[in-house]
CSV table of C-alpha atoms in Angstrom, one decimal:
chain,number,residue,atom,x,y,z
A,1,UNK,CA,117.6,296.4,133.3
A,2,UNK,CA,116.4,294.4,130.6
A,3,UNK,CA,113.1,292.7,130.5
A,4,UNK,CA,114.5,289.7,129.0
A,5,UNK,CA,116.8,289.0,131.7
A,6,UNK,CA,116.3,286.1,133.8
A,7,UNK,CA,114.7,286.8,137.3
A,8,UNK,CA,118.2,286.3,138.9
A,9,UNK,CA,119.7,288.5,135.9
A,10,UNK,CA,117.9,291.3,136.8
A,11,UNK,CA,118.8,291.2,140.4
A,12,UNK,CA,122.6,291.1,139.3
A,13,UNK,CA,121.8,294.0,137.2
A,14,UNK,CA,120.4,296.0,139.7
A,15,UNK,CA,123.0,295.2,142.2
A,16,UNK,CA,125.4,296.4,139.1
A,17,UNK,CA,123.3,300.0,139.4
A,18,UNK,CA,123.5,300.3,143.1
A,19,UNK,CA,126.9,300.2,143.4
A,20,UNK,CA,128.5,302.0,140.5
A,21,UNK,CA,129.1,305.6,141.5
A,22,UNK,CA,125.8,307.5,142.0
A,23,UNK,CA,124.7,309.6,139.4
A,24,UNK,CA,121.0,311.4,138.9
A,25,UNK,CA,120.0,308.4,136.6
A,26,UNK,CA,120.6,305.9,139.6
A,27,UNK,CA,118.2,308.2,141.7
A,28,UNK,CA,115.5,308.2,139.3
A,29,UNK,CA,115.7,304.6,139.0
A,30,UNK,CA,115.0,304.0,142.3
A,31,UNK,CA,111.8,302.9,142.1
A,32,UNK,CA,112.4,300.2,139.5
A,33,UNK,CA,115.4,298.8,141.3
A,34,UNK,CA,113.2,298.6,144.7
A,35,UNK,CA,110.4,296.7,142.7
A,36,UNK,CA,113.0,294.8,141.0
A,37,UNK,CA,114.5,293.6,144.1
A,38,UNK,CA,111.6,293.6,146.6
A,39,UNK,CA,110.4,290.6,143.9
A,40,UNK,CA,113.1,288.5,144.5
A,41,UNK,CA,112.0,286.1,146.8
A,42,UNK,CA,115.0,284.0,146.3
A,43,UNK,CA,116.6,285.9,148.5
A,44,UNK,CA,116.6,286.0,152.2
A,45,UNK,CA,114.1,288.3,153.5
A,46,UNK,CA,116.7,289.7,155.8
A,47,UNK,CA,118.5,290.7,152.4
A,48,UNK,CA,115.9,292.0,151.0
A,49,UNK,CA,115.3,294.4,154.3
A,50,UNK,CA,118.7,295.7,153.7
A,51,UNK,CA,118.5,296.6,150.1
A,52,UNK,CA,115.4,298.5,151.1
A,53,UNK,CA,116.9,300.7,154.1
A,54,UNK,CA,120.2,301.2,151.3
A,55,UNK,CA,117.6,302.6,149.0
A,56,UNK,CA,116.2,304.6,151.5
A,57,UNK,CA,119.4,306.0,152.0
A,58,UNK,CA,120.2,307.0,148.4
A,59,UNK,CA,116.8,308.8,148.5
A,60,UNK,CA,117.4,310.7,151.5
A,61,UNK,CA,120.8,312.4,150.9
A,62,UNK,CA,121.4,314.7,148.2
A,63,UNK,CA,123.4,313.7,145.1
A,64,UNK,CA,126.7,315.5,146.2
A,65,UNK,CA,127.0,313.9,149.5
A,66,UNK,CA,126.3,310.3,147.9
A,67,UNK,CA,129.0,311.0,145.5
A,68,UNK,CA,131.8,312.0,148.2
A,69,UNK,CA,131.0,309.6,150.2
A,70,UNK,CA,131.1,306.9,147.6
A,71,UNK,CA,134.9,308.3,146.6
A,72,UNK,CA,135.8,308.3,150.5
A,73,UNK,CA,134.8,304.9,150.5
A,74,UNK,CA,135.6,302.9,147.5
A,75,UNK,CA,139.1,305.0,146.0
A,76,UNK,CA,141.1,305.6,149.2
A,77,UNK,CA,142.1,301.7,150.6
A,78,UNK,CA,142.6,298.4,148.8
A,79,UNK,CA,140.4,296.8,151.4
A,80,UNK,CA,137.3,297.9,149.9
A,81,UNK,CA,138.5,299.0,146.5
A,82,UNK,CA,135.4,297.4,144.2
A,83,UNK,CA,138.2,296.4,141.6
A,84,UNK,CA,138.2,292.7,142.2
A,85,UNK,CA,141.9,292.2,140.8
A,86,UNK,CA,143.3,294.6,143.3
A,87,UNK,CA,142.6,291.8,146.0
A,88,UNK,CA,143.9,289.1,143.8
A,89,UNK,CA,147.1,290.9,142.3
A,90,UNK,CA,147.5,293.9,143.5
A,91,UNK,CA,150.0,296.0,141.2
A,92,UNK,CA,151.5,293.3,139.8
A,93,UNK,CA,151.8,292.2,136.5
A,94,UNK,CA,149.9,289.7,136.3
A,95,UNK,CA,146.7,291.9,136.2
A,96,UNK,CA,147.2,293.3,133.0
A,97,UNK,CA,146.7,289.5,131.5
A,98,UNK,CA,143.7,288.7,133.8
A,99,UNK,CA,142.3,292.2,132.4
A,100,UNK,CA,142.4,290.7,129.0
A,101,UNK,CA,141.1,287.3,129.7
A,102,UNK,CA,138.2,289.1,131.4
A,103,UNK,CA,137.6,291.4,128.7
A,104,UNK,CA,137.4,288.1,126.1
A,105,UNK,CA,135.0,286.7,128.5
A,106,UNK,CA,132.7,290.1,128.1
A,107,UNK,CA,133.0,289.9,124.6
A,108,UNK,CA,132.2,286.5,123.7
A,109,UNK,CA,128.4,287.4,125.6
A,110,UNK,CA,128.3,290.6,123.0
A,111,UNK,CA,129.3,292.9,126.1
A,112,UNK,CA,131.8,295.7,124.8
A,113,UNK,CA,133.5,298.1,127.7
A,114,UNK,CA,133.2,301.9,127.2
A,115,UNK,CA,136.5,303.9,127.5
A,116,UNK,CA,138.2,304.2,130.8
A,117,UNK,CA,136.1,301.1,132.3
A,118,UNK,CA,137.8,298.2,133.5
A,119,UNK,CA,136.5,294.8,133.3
A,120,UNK,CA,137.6,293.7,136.9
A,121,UNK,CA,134.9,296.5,138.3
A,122,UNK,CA,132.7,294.8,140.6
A,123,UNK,CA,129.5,296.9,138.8
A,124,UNK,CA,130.9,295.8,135.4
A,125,UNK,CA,131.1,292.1,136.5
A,126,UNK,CA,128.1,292.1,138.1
A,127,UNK,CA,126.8,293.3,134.8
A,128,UNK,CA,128.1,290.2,132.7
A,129,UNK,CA,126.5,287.9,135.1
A,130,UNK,CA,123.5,289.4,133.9
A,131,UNK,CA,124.0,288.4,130.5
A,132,UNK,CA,124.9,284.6,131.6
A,133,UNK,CA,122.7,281.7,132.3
A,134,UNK,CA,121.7,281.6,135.8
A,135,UNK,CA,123.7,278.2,137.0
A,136,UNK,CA,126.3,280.1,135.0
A,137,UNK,CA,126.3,283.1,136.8
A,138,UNK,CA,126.3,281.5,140.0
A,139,UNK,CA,129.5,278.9,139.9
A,140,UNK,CA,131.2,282.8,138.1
A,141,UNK,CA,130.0,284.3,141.4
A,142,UNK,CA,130.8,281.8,143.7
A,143,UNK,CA,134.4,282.2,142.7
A,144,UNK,CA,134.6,285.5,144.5
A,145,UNK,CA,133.1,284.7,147.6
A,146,UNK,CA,136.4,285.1,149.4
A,147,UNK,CA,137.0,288.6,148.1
A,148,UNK,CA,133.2,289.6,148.7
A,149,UNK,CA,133.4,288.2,152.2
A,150,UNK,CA,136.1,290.3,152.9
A,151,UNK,CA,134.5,293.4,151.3
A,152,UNK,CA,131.5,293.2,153.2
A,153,UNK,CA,133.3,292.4,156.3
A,154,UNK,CA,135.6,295.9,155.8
A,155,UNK,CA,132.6,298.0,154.4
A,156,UNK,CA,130.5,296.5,158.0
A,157,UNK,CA,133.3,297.6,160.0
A,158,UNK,CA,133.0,301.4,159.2
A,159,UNK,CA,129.5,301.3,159.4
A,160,UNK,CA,128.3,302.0,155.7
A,161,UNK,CA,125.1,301.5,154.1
A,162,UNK,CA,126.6,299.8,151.1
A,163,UNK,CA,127.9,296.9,153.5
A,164,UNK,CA,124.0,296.1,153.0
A,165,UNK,CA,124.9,295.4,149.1
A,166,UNK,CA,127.5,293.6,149.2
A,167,UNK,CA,126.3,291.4,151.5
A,168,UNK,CA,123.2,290.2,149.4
A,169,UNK,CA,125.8,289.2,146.8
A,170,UNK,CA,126.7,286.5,149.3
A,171,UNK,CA,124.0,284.1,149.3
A,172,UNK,CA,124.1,284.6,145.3
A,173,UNK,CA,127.0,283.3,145.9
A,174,UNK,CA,127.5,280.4,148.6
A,175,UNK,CA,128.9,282.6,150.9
A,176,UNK,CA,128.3,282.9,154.7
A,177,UNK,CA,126.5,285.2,155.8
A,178,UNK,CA,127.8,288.6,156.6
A,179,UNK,CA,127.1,290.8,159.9
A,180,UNK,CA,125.9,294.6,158.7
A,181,UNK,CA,125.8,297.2,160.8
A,182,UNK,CA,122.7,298.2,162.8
A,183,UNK,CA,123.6,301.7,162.5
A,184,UNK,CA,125.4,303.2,159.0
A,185,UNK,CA,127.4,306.3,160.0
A,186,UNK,CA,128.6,307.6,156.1
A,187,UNK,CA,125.1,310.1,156.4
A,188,UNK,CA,127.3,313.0,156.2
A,189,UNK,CA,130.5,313.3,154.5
A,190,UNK,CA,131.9,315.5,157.1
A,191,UNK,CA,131.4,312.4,158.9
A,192,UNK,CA,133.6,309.8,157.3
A,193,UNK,CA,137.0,309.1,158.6
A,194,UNK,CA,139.3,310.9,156.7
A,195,UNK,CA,141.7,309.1,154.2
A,196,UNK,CA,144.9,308.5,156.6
A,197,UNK,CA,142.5,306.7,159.0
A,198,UNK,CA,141.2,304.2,155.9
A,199,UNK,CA,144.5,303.7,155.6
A,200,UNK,CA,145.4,302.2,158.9
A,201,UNK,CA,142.3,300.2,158.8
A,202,UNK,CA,143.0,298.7,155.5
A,203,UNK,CA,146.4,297.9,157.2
A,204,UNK,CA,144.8,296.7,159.9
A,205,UNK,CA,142.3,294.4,158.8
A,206,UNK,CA,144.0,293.5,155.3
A,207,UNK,CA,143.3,289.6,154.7
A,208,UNK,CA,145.7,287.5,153.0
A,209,UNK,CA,145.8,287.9,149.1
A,210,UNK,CA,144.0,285.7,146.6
A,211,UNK,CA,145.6,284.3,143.8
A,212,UNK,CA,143.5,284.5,140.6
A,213,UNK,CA,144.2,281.6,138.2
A,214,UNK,CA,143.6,282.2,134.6
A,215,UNK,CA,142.1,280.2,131.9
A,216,UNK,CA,144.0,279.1,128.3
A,217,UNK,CA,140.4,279.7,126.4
A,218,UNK,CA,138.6,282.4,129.5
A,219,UNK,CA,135.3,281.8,127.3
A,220,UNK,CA,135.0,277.9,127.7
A,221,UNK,CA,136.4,277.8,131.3
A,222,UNK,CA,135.5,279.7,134.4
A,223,UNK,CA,137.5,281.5,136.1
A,224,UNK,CA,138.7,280.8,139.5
A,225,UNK,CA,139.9,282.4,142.6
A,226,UNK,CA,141.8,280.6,145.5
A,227,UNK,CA,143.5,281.6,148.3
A,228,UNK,CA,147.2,281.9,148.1
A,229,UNK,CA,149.7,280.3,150.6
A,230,UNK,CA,152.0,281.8,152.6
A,231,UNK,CA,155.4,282.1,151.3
A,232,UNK,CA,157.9,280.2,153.6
């Protein structure tokens, strides 16, 4: 996190850190990310509980466990896939053009992807709002609040600490606020439902898709996400 970042800039950095996949680097940063965010009084004190208690749980299991429990979680079900354009396109083609636009966005703020990252990664985004003004960074947010909504809402459901992140993106950006769950259950990868039962959840509890509309000039003009009607 850089010290010139705004205060809100360095909270969407840190956020950025806590939920990209979990390497030794995140785990020695711990203490920086909880001063970080223990300082931002902006947001809601229950937030700010919750971030602490996720923490706590990064420092408490070892490295291996974080790291299967963060690939049970995030790459087996669209639901709470972290790629934001899965939950406005899916597979289609339209992605690959969003992808670009997104990427042009990045790059006109100096920010240049590494190989094999995608710009639609909720870490990655979270990132370039770090870069942006702060009323900037907000009305960008606040265009996802749909898709975070429902993230939170899935992650809640099956009882993970990292429902506790996403849901102190919310009042960053307009959203509701989102129930967490009193008691996280993902301690122990032998734990976690196995990949057939995600599946049925994230056919159970799969919200309509959003429909991501993209700009002629995605520098000048934010990007926006609404929520796509029913086909008759």
């Amino acid at each position: 996190m850089a010290s010139s970042l705004p205060p809100s800039g360095t909270v969407y950095a840190a956020l950025s850190v806590l939920l990209d996949y979990p390497g030794e680097d995140l785990r020695q940063a711990l203490p920086e990310l909880r001063a970080c965010l223990d300082e931002a009084r902006f947001l809601p004190r229950d937030v700010r509980a919750g971030l602490r208690r996720f923490m706590d749980y990064l420092a408490q299991r070892d490295l291996l466990t974080l790291q299967e429990n963060y690939v049970a979680l995030f790459d087996r079900g669209r639901a709470t896939s972290l790629y934001l354009f899965e939950h406005v396109h899916g597979e289609s083609r339209d992605r690959g053009q969003a992808m670009v636009d997104l990427m042009r966005m990045y790059e006109g703020q100096g920010m240049y992807l590494r190989n094999g990252e995608l710009p639609d990664y909720l870490p990655v985004f979270l990132e370039y709002l770090s870069r942006l003004p702060p009323r900037d960074a907000r009305d960008l947010l606040a265009e996802t609040a749909d898709i975070l909504q429902s993230i939170t809402a899935q992650l809640a459901k099956r009882g993970t600490h990292y429902s506790l992140v996403t849901a102190a993106l919310l009042p960053l950006a307009g959203g509701e606020p989102a129930a967490t769950p009193d008691q996280a259950h993902d301690d122990d990868a032998g734990d976690l439902p196995d990949a057939e039962h995600y599946g049925a959840l994230d056919a159970a509890y799969a919200d309509e898709p959003v429909r991501f509309v993209g700009a002629a000039t995605p520098a000048a003009v934010p990007i926006r996400f609404h929520e796509k009607r029913p086909q008759r």
